[in-house]
Short mmCIF file of C-alpha atoms and ligand atoms in Angstrom, two decimals:
data_model
loop_
_atom_site.label_atom_id
_atom_site.label_comp_id
_atom_site.label_asym_id
_atom_site.label_seq_id
_atom_site.Cartn_x
_atom_site.Cartn_y
_atom_site.Cartn_z
CA MET A 17 19.59 32.46 5.22
CA SER A 18 19.34 29.38 2.76
CA GLU A 19 15.94 27.90 2.36
CA HIS A 20 15.91 25.23 5.08
CA GLU A 21 16.72 27.66 7.69
CA LEU A 22 13.76 29.26 6.78
CA ARG A 23 11.48 26.45 8.01
CA VAL A 24 12.59 27.76 11.58
CA SER A 25 10.56 31.05 11.89
CA LYS A 26 12.08 34.18 12.11
CA ILE A 27 12.64 35.88 15.46
CA ARG A 28 12.06 39.81 16.27
CA ASN A 29 14.43 40.41 19.03
CA GLY A 30 16.18 37.41 20.61
CA THR A 31 19.36 34.86 20.30
CA VAL A 32 19.70 32.10 17.60
CA ILE A 33 21.70 28.77 18.37
CA ASP A 34 22.52 27.78 15.51
CA HIS A 35 25.17 24.93 14.48
CA VAL A 36 24.16 22.71 17.34
CA PRO A 37 25.14 19.16 16.41
CA GLY A 38 22.10 16.93 15.70
CA GLY A 39 19.72 15.74 18.38
CA GLN A 40 21.23 18.32 21.04
CA ALA A 41 18.50 20.88 20.86
CA LEU A 42 16.78 19.45 23.83
CA ASN A 43 19.71 19.68 25.79
CA VAL A 44 20.49 23.40 24.99
CA LEU A 45 16.97 24.11 26.11
CA ALA A 46 17.79 22.22 29.28
CA ILE A 47 21.26 24.55 29.70
CA LEU A 48 18.75 27.52 29.08
CA GLY A 49 16.45 26.20 31.57
CA ILE A 50 13.60 26.56 28.70
CA ASP A 51 10.86 23.85 29.51
CA GLY A 52 7.92 26.01 28.00
CA SER A 53 6.43 26.50 31.22
CA GLY A 54 7.85 30.06 31.48
CA GLY A 55 5.92 30.99 28.39
CA GLU A 56 9.13 31.94 26.17
CA GLU A 57 8.35 32.09 22.72
CA VAL A 58 11.17 29.18 21.22
CA SER A 59 11.45 27.55 18.01
CA VAL A 60 13.43 24.33 17.87
CA GLY A 61 14.74 23.10 14.20
CA MET A 62 16.12 19.41 14.46
CA ASN A 63 18.40 17.45 12.05
CA VAL A 64 18.14 20.49 9.65
CA PRO A 65 20.64 19.65 6.50
CA SER A 66 23.85 21.61 7.10
CA ASP A 67 26.79 22.17 4.86
CA ARG A 68 29.24 22.31 7.90
CA LEU A 69 27.96 19.30 10.21
CA GLY A 70 25.73 17.41 7.63
CA ARG A 71 22.70 17.56 10.02
CA LYS A 72 22.48 20.04 12.73
CA ASP A 73 20.01 21.63 15.23
CA ILE A 74 19.05 25.51 15.78
CA VAL A 75 17.26 26.92 18.56
CA LYS A 76 15.86 30.57 18.61
CA VAL A 77 14.44 32.02 21.49
CA GLU A 78 12.67 35.35 21.32
CA GLY A 79 13.39 37.79 23.88
CA ARG A 80 16.10 36.56 25.34
CA GLU A 81 19.83 36.74 25.51
CA LEU A 82 22.30 34.49 27.20
CA SER A 83 24.33 34.59 30.22
CA GLN A 84 28.11 33.86 30.20
CA ASP A 85 27.48 30.61 32.07
CA GLU A 86 24.75 29.32 29.76
CA VAL A 87 27.42 30.28 26.94
CA ASP A 88 29.99 28.24 28.52
CA VAL A 89 27.92 25.08 29.14
CA LEU A 90 26.62 25.37 25.89
CA SER A 91 30.31 25.37 24.48
CA LEU A 92 30.75 22.12 25.93
CA ILE A 93 27.86 20.10 24.29
CA ALA A 94 28.13 22.34 21.15
CA PRO A 95 31.64 23.46 20.34
CA ASP A 96 30.76 24.52 16.84
CA ALA A 97 27.85 26.74 17.53
CA THR A 98 27.06 30.07 16.73
CA ILE A 99 25.22 32.75 18.73
CA ASN A 100 23.31 35.18 16.69
CA ILE A 101 21.73 38.19 18.51
CA VAL A 102 18.81 39.15 16.87
CA ASP A 103 17.24 43.05 16.91
CA GLU A 104 14.39 43.84 14.94
CA TYR A 105 14.90 40.55 12.74
CA GLU A 106 18.32 41.59 11.76
CA VAL A 107 21.37 39.69 13.03
CA VAL A 108 23.45 42.37 15.15
CA ASP A 109 25.78 40.14 16.54
CA LYS A 110 27.58 36.94 15.58
CA ARG A 111 29.59 35.03 17.83
CA ARG A 112 31.43 31.66 17.91
CA LEU A 113 31.67 29.90 21.02
CA ASP A 114 35.18 29.62 22.76
CA PRO A 115 35.10 26.76 25.26
CA PRO A 116 36.58 28.33 28.60
CA GLU A 117 39.02 26.43 30.66
CA PHE A 118 36.88 26.18 33.87
CA VAL A 119 33.25 26.06 34.30
CA GLU A 120 32.10 27.07 37.90
CA GLY A 121 28.96 26.53 39.62
CA ILE A 122 27.10 25.20 36.39
CA LEU A 123 27.30 21.52 36.66
CA SER A 124 26.91 19.23 39.82
CA CYS A 125 29.48 16.63 40.20
CA PRO A 126 27.77 13.08 39.87
CA ASN A 127 30.53 11.70 42.48
CA ARG A 128 28.28 11.31 45.59
CA ASN A 129 31.28 11.30 47.53
CA CYS A 130 32.82 14.25 46.24
CA ILE A 131 33.26 17.61 48.90
CA THR A 132 31.35 19.66 46.39
CA THR A 133 28.04 17.50 47.02
CA ASP A 134 28.19 18.45 50.66
CA ASP A 135 26.98 21.56 52.50
CA GLU A 136 30.42 23.50 51.86
CA PRO A 137 30.65 27.08 51.00
CA VAL A 138 31.97 26.10 47.69
CA ASP A 139 31.00 25.82 44.10
CA SER A 140 31.24 23.25 41.81
CA LYS A 141 34.23 23.46 39.09
CA PHE A 142 35.32 21.40 36.00
CA GLU A 143 38.28 21.61 34.15
CA VAL A 144 37.17 21.34 30.52
CA LEU A 145 39.15 19.00 28.60
CA ASP A 146 38.86 18.22 24.87
CA ASP A 147 35.29 16.36 24.76
CA GLU A 148 34.87 15.83 28.50
CA VAL A 149 35.06 17.78 31.80
CA ARG A 150 36.81 16.78 35.24
CA CYS A 151 35.96 17.86 38.74
CA VAL A 152 38.69 20.02 39.97
CA TYR A 153 37.92 18.56 43.64
CA CYS A 154 37.44 14.66 43.14
CA GLU A 155 38.73 14.38 39.65
CA THR A 156 35.69 12.63 38.39
CA ILE A 157 35.25 12.66 34.58
CA ILE A 158 31.77 13.49 32.78
CA ARG A 159 31.69 12.63 29.17
CA GLU A 160 28.25 12.22 27.97
CA ASP A 161 25.28 13.36 28.94
CA LEU A 162 26.70 16.78 30.39
CA ALA A 163 23.29 18.35 30.25
CA ASP A 164 22.02 15.68 32.85
CA HIS A 165 24.38 17.50 35.18
CA ILE A 166 23.64 20.97 35.04
CA ASP A 167 22.69 22.40 38.01
CA THR A 168 19.35 24.26 37.94
CA MET B 3 59.97 22.84 46.92
CA ARG B 4 57.80 25.66 46.50
CA HIS B 5 54.40 24.78 47.43
CA GLU B 6 52.24 26.09 49.87
CA HIS B 7 50.09 22.89 50.50
CA LEU B 8 50.51 19.34 49.57
CA VAL B 9 47.08 18.26 48.19
CA THR B 10 47.64 15.79 45.47
CA ALA B 11 50.63 14.04 44.32
CA LYS B 12 50.13 15.26 40.97
CA GLN B 13 51.54 18.25 41.87
CA LEU B 14 54.68 17.04 42.65
CA SER B 15 57.51 17.26 40.05
CA ARG B 16 60.53 15.05 39.62
CA ALA B 17 62.17 17.97 41.54
CA ASP B 18 59.95 18.31 44.07
CA VAL B 19 60.08 14.48 44.80
CA GLU B 20 63.84 14.27 45.14
CA ALA B 21 64.24 17.36 47.28
CA VAL B 22 61.70 15.73 49.80
CA LEU B 23 63.83 12.42 49.57
CA ASP B 24 66.90 13.76 49.81
CA ARG B 25 65.71 15.94 52.45
CA ALA B 26 64.17 12.90 54.64
CA ALA B 27 67.69 10.74 53.74
CA GLU B 28 69.71 13.62 55.69
CA ILE B 29 67.26 13.52 58.26
CA ALA B 30 67.26 9.81 58.76
CA ALA B 31 71.11 9.85 58.70
CA ASN B 32 71.38 12.86 61.19
CA PRO B 33 68.08 13.32 63.25
CA ALA B 34 69.53 15.44 65.85
CA ALA B 35 70.43 17.87 63.67
CA VAL B 36 67.02 18.63 63.69
CA ARG B 37 65.73 18.19 66.96
CA GLU B 38 65.15 21.66 67.89
CA ARG B 39 64.56 23.01 64.51
CA HIS B 40 60.59 23.56 64.84
CA SER B 41 60.80 23.98 68.57
CA ASP B 42 57.79 26.81 68.28
CA ALA B 43 55.63 24.69 65.56
CA LEU B 44 52.03 23.52 66.40
CA LEU B 45 50.88 21.01 63.91
CA GLY B 46 47.11 20.83 63.76
CA LEU B 47 45.71 17.35 63.17
CA LEU B 48 42.31 17.31 61.80
CA PHE B 49 41.29 13.40 61.33
CA PHE B 50 37.87 12.97 60.27
CA GLU B 51 38.11 9.35 60.01
CA PRO B 52 40.18 7.12 62.11
CA SER B 53 43.66 6.28 61.03
CA THR B 54 45.84 5.69 64.18
CA ARG B 55 48.80 5.06 62.10
CA THR B 56 49.04 7.92 59.71
CA LYS B 57 48.18 10.33 62.53
CA MET B 58 50.78 8.84 64.99
CA SER B 59 53.46 9.03 61.92
CA PHE B 60 52.61 12.71 61.70
CA GLU B 61 52.74 13.08 65.43
CA THR B 62 56.20 11.90 65.70
CA ALA B 63 57.37 13.63 62.78
CA ILE B 64 56.74 16.94 64.22
CA LYS B 65 57.81 16.09 67.75
CA ARG B 66 60.98 14.98 66.41
CA LEU B 67 61.36 18.39 64.84
CA GLY B 68 60.92 19.86 68.29
CA GLY B 69 57.02 20.74 67.61
CA ASP B 70 53.97 19.40 69.12
CA VAL B 71 50.23 19.14 67.86
CA VAL B 72 46.92 20.40 68.32
CA ASP B 73 44.25 17.60 67.50
CA MET B 74 40.96 18.09 67.17
CA GLY B 75 40.02 14.62 68.72
CA SER B 76 37.57 12.33 67.45
CA VAL B 77 34.68 13.30 65.34
CA ASP B 78 32.24 12.20 67.73
CA SER B 79 33.06 14.56 70.14
CA SER B 80 33.70 17.47 67.93
CA SER B 81 31.86 20.19 66.59
CA VAL B 82 31.61 18.53 63.42
CA LYS B 83 28.76 16.07 65.01
CA LYS B 84 27.00 19.35 65.48
CA GLY B 85 27.21 20.07 61.72
CA GLU B 86 29.95 22.54 61.11
CA SER B 87 31.21 22.60 57.59
CA LEU B 88 34.72 21.66 56.79
CA ALA B 89 35.48 25.02 55.52
CA ASP B 90 34.64 26.69 58.87
CA THR B 91 36.64 23.89 60.86
CA VAL B 92 39.96 24.44 58.91
CA ARG B 93 39.35 28.41 59.05
CA VAL B 94 38.99 28.09 62.87
CA ILE B 95 42.02 25.65 63.38
CA GLU B 96 44.60 27.54 61.47
CA GLY B 97 44.20 29.95 64.21
CA TYR B 98 45.74 27.56 66.36
CA ALA B 99 48.32 25.80 64.15
CA ASP B 100 51.06 26.71 62.00
CA ALA B 101 50.22 23.67 59.63
CA LEU B 102 47.15 21.68 58.93
CA VAL B 103 47.11 17.71 58.48
CA LEU B 104 43.39 16.62 57.03
CA ARG B 105 42.00 13.52 56.55
CA HIS B 106 38.69 13.16 55.36
CA PRO B 107 36.35 10.67 54.12
CA ARG B 108 35.26 13.10 51.34
CA GLN B 109 37.35 13.37 47.99
CA GLY B 110 38.31 16.65 47.07
CA SER B 111 38.03 17.60 50.77
CA ALA B 112 41.87 18.68 51.05
CA GLN B 113 41.87 20.74 47.42
CA MET B 114 38.78 22.61 49.02
CA ALA B 115 39.99 22.97 52.56
CA SER B 116 43.43 24.47 51.00
CA GLU B 117 41.51 27.16 49.56
CA PHE B 118 40.22 28.32 52.63
CA VAL B 119 43.58 28.66 54.74
CA ASP B 120 46.73 30.44 54.69
CA VAL B 121 48.84 27.89 56.78
CA PRO B 122 50.49 24.89 54.95
CA LEU B 123 47.70 22.07 54.45
CA VAL B 124 48.90 18.40 54.01
CA ASN B 125 46.35 15.83 52.49
CA ALA B 126 46.49 12.75 55.01
CA GLY B 127 44.14 10.78 52.77
CA ASP B 128 40.57 12.09 51.20
CA GLY B 129 38.40 9.44 50.69
CA ALA B 130 39.29 7.19 47.14
CA GLY B 131 41.26 10.47 46.20
CA HIS B 132 44.80 11.07 47.19
CA HIS B 133 47.27 10.24 50.07
CA PRO B 134 50.33 12.11 48.67
CA THR B 135 52.61 11.52 51.94
CA GLN B 136 52.00 7.97 51.54
CA THR B 137 53.30 8.12 48.04
CA LEU B 138 56.31 10.14 49.27
CA LEU B 139 57.30 7.19 51.50
CA ASP B 140 56.48 5.01 49.07
CA LEU B 141 59.29 6.29 46.84
CA TYR B 142 61.62 6.89 49.81
CA THR B 143 61.45 3.04 50.29
CA MET B 144 61.46 2.15 46.58
CA ARG B 145 64.58 4.45 45.94
CA GLU B 146 66.46 2.75 48.87
CA ALA B 147 65.58 -0.69 48.06
CA ALA B 148 65.98 -0.81 44.11
CA ASP B 149 68.65 2.05 44.10
CA GLY B 150 67.19 4.80 42.34
CA LEU B 151 63.83 5.42 40.64
CA ASP B 152 64.66 5.21 37.09
CA ASP B 153 64.46 2.08 34.82
CA LEU B 154 62.16 0.30 36.76
CA THR B 155 59.76 -2.03 36.25
CA VAL B 156 56.73 -1.58 38.96
CA GLY B 157 53.82 -4.00 39.28
CA ILE B 158 50.89 -2.55 41.22
CA MET B 159 48.41 -4.89 42.44
CA GLY B 160 44.85 -5.18 44.12
CA ASP B 161 42.29 -2.71 44.61
CA LEU B 162 42.96 0.12 42.08
CA LYS B 163 39.78 1.43 41.66
CA TYR B 164 39.49 2.93 45.09
CA GLY B 165 42.87 2.50 46.38
CA ARG B 166 44.36 6.16 46.90
CA THR B 167 47.49 5.33 47.26
CA VAL B 168 47.88 3.83 44.02
CA HIS B 169 46.45 6.44 42.32
CA SER B 170 48.83 8.87 43.69
CA LEU B 171 51.92 6.69 43.17
CA ALA B 172 50.99 5.86 39.67
CA ASN B 173 50.56 9.45 38.96
CA VAL B 174 54.26 10.41 40.45
CA LEU B 175 55.86 7.62 39.05
CA THR B 176 55.54 9.11 35.65
CA ASN B 177 57.75 11.45 36.60
CA PHE B 178 60.28 8.71 36.33
CA ASP B 179 61.68 6.10 33.66
CA VAL B 180 58.99 3.25 35.14
CA ARG B 181 57.30 0.85 33.22
CA GLN B 182 54.14 0.30 35.05
CA HIS B 183 51.90 -2.98 35.26
CA PHE B 184 48.63 -2.78 36.64
CA VAL B 185 47.25 -5.94 38.09
CA SER B 186 43.69 -6.39 39.57
CA PRO B 187 40.29 -8.10 38.73
CA GLU B 188 38.23 -6.64 35.99
CA SER B 189 35.82 -4.85 38.14
CA LEU B 190 38.72 -2.90 40.51
CA LYS B 191 40.71 -1.19 37.50
CA LEU B 192 42.05 2.01 37.67
CA PRO B 193 39.43 4.41 37.45
CA ARG B 194 38.90 6.68 34.20
CA SER B 195 40.58 9.95 35.73
CA VAL B 196 44.02 8.25 36.50
CA ARG B 197 44.02 6.51 33.00
CA TYR B 198 43.48 9.97 31.90
CA ASP B 199 46.59 11.49 33.58
CA LEU B 200 48.73 8.44 32.84
CA HIS B 201 47.64 9.07 29.27
CA GLU B 202 48.56 12.75 29.42
CA ALA B 203 51.71 12.07 30.96
CA GLY B 204 52.72 9.34 28.22
CA ALA B 205 53.16 6.73 30.71
CA LYS B 206 54.49 3.06 29.81
CA VAL B 207 51.49 1.33 31.23
CA ARG B 208 50.09 -1.93 30.77
CA GLU B 209 46.93 -3.71 32.50
CA HIS B 210 46.67 -7.39 33.80
CA THR B 211 44.30 -9.66 35.26
CA ASP B 212 46.86 -11.89 36.84
CA LEU B 213 50.34 -11.52 38.08
CA GLU B 214 51.89 -14.63 36.45
CA THR B 215 52.98 -13.38 33.39
CA ILE B 216 54.65 -10.21 34.16
CA LEU B 217 55.97 -11.23 37.76
CA PRO B 218 59.40 -11.99 36.25
CA GLU B 219 60.13 -8.72 35.05
CA LEU B 220 58.92 -6.88 38.17
CA ASP B 221 61.53 -5.01 40.36
CA VAL B 222 59.03 -4.01 42.77
CA LEU B 223 55.56 -5.42 43.19
CA TYR B 224 53.43 -2.89 45.14
CA VAL B 225 50.33 -4.93 46.75
CA THR B 226 47.35 -3.46 48.12
CA ARG B 227 44.37 -4.75 50.01
CA ILE B 228 41.12 -5.72 48.22
CA GLN B 229 38.13 -4.59 50.26
CA ARG B 230 35.85 -7.00 51.52
CA GLU B 231 33.13 -3.83 51.45
CA ARG B 232 33.24 -3.48 47.88
CA PHE B 233 31.63 -6.50 47.10
CA PRO B 234 27.95 -7.29 47.62
CA ASP B 235 28.45 -11.17 47.90
CA GLU B 236 31.09 -12.52 50.17
CA ASN B 237 31.74 -15.57 48.13
CA GLU B 238 32.36 -13.10 45.18
CA TYR B 239 35.25 -11.47 47.15
CA ARG B 240 36.75 -14.86 48.46
CA ALA B 241 36.97 -15.89 44.52
CA ILE B 242 38.66 -12.79 43.76
CA ALA B 243 40.71 -11.79 46.65
CA GLY B 244 42.31 -15.58 46.79
CA GLU B 245 43.87 -14.71 43.21
CA TYR B 246 45.65 -11.61 44.37
CA GLN B 247 47.62 -13.02 47.56
CA ILE B 248 51.21 -13.61 47.09
CA ASP B 249 52.76 -16.27 49.52
CA GLU B 250 56.50 -17.96 48.80
CA GLU B 251 55.04 -20.08 45.96
CA THR B 252 53.71 -17.16 44.01
CA LEU B 253 57.17 -15.67 44.40
CA GLU B 254 59.11 -18.47 42.81
CA GLN B 255 58.96 -17.10 39.81
CA ALA B 256 60.07 -13.55 40.84
CA ASP B 257 63.38 -12.14 40.54
CA ASP B 258 65.56 -12.65 43.57
CA ASP B 259 66.14 -8.84 43.91
CA LEU B 260 62.03 -8.35 43.79
CA VAL B 261 60.96 -5.71 46.32
CA VAL B 262 57.38 -6.26 47.85
CA MET B 263 55.78 -3.10 49.18
CA HIS B 264 52.34 -2.55 50.80
CA PRO B 265 50.94 0.37 52.51
CA LEU B 266 49.44 -1.42 55.15
CA PRO B 267 47.32 -2.81 56.96
CA ARG B 268 47.37 -5.99 54.92
CA VAL B 269 44.65 -8.59 55.95
CA ASP B 270 45.99 -11.84 54.10
CA GLU B 271 47.28 -10.14 50.61
CA ILE B 272 50.57 -11.05 51.58
CA ALA B 273 51.43 -14.59 53.65
CA PRO B 274 53.33 -14.01 56.77
CA GLU B 275 56.07 -16.28 55.50
CA ILE B 276 57.14 -13.37 53.03
CA ASP B 277 57.86 -11.45 56.20
CA GLU B 278 61.26 -13.05 56.72
CA THR B 279 62.33 -12.72 53.31
CA ASP B 280 64.49 -10.28 51.62
CA HIS B 281 61.49 -9.34 49.48
CA ALA B 282 59.73 -7.76 52.35
CA ARG B 283 60.00 -4.02 52.63
CA TYR B 284 56.65 -3.02 54.08
CA PHE B 285 57.27 -2.53 57.58
CA GLU B 286 60.76 -0.47 56.57
CA GLN B 287 58.16 1.41 54.41
CA ALA B 288 55.84 2.26 57.29
CA HIS B 289 58.95 3.46 59.42
CA ASN B 290 59.95 5.52 56.45
CA GLY B 291 56.80 7.59 56.95
CA VAL B 292 58.67 9.48 59.85
CA PRO B 293 61.62 10.98 58.16
CA VAL B 294 59.56 11.45 55.20
CA ARG B 295 56.79 13.61 56.73
CA MET B 296 59.73 15.23 58.91
CA ALA B 297 61.25 16.35 55.61
CA LEU B 298 57.81 17.32 54.34
CA LEU B 299 56.89 19.22 57.06
CA ASP B 300 60.13 21.01 57.40
CA MET B 301 59.86 22.49 54.11
CA LEU B 302 56.26 23.53 54.40
CA LEU B 303 57.08 25.58 57.47
CA GLU B 304 60.09 26.58 56.22
CA ASN B 305 58.23 28.01 52.86
CA ALA B 306 55.62 29.64 55.06
CA ARG B 307 57.99 31.30 57.31
CA GLY B 308 59.72 32.39 54.56
CA ASP B 309 56.49 33.90 53.13
CA ALA B 310 55.67 35.45 56.39
CA GLU B 311 58.93 37.37 56.38
ZN1 ZN C 30 33.69 15.86 42.28
#
């Protein structure tokens, strides 16, 4: 572990999300639904120097694993991120993200005329494109501010 | 064509389009041959917004195939007003009908509805989304008028942002050797999703704010209506709409063989004096809706029957 990364304190059990693009850490927290009110122990490093990305963010969450949905959305805003599972201060599993073809029931469609915004028994579904997502129903494309559309 | 439903024009390959248009041409040439072809078929009409013409066109098509319709009636008098979901409505009506036609104000409604039913479902317009049967009849008209769908230069003009017929047509034309020119005011340019599709398809596309420069190159000019309600200010609407109207003077610069099309209804985009010229194909275009929808219903019902056996 490099000297820089040590600036963010070690966690005992939980998840370290590394190599998040600089400035995206707060969106990562939004995806995880963490705003501090739940009492989670979270450390965030922002704009930490990185060989790979120049500047990166890093998020460490004590006592928490990520669901597949969370991982899917995370992969949209931080495709180069790595997820480290920590057990007793040791990294026991290290995963790269693999953007899914579709994300379902996670983002809400910004098009107010989209059928998914009605009271219908259907989940939102977005096709994942290169650096944007597209509603399978109304075809609206969302590129920026994906985190704003997360259905929480 | 091996589709269960027709939701977007995008799902149609070149071969699909040709199969439907060829079948439509056969039917138009000899309507008597299909008169009893689907005499036991009932078509469910679910029109959640008024569209007398599209509805009548489907009704005519199924009746000319020997079938009949069951009609949900107007939205005011139906259970929709009581708050039933679209998903529930289509699941109920599919029990009555052999195929469904859906017109609904929400984008994506046909896609969603098709996920809930087993009988063929045809999208007859979903908000600003798609209107694939309109596209098929547009292509049929274009093919007849321009003698084929390849090596054509097509201009599409008007409200390109909200015009679902434009979105469907632009998408399908990428299957053919067609150069597409889009003419619209800045505020009504093609939406991002359509640009994305055209780009992905490697389409030859150019965008313009006025018709003049490209008019002489066009084989087909497809005109759509600019809707007043898109503009907060009446004067702004007038200023813009006026620039996208065509009359005989406009067409002086056009090729003699230029084909002028319009999905109708028109307001004043095309001056009545054009109606009498050889350019005008929009009424023919509307009439072509019947054989094209007959062909499509015939193929979908046939597929469904095959699946059931
Ligand atoms: Zn949508």
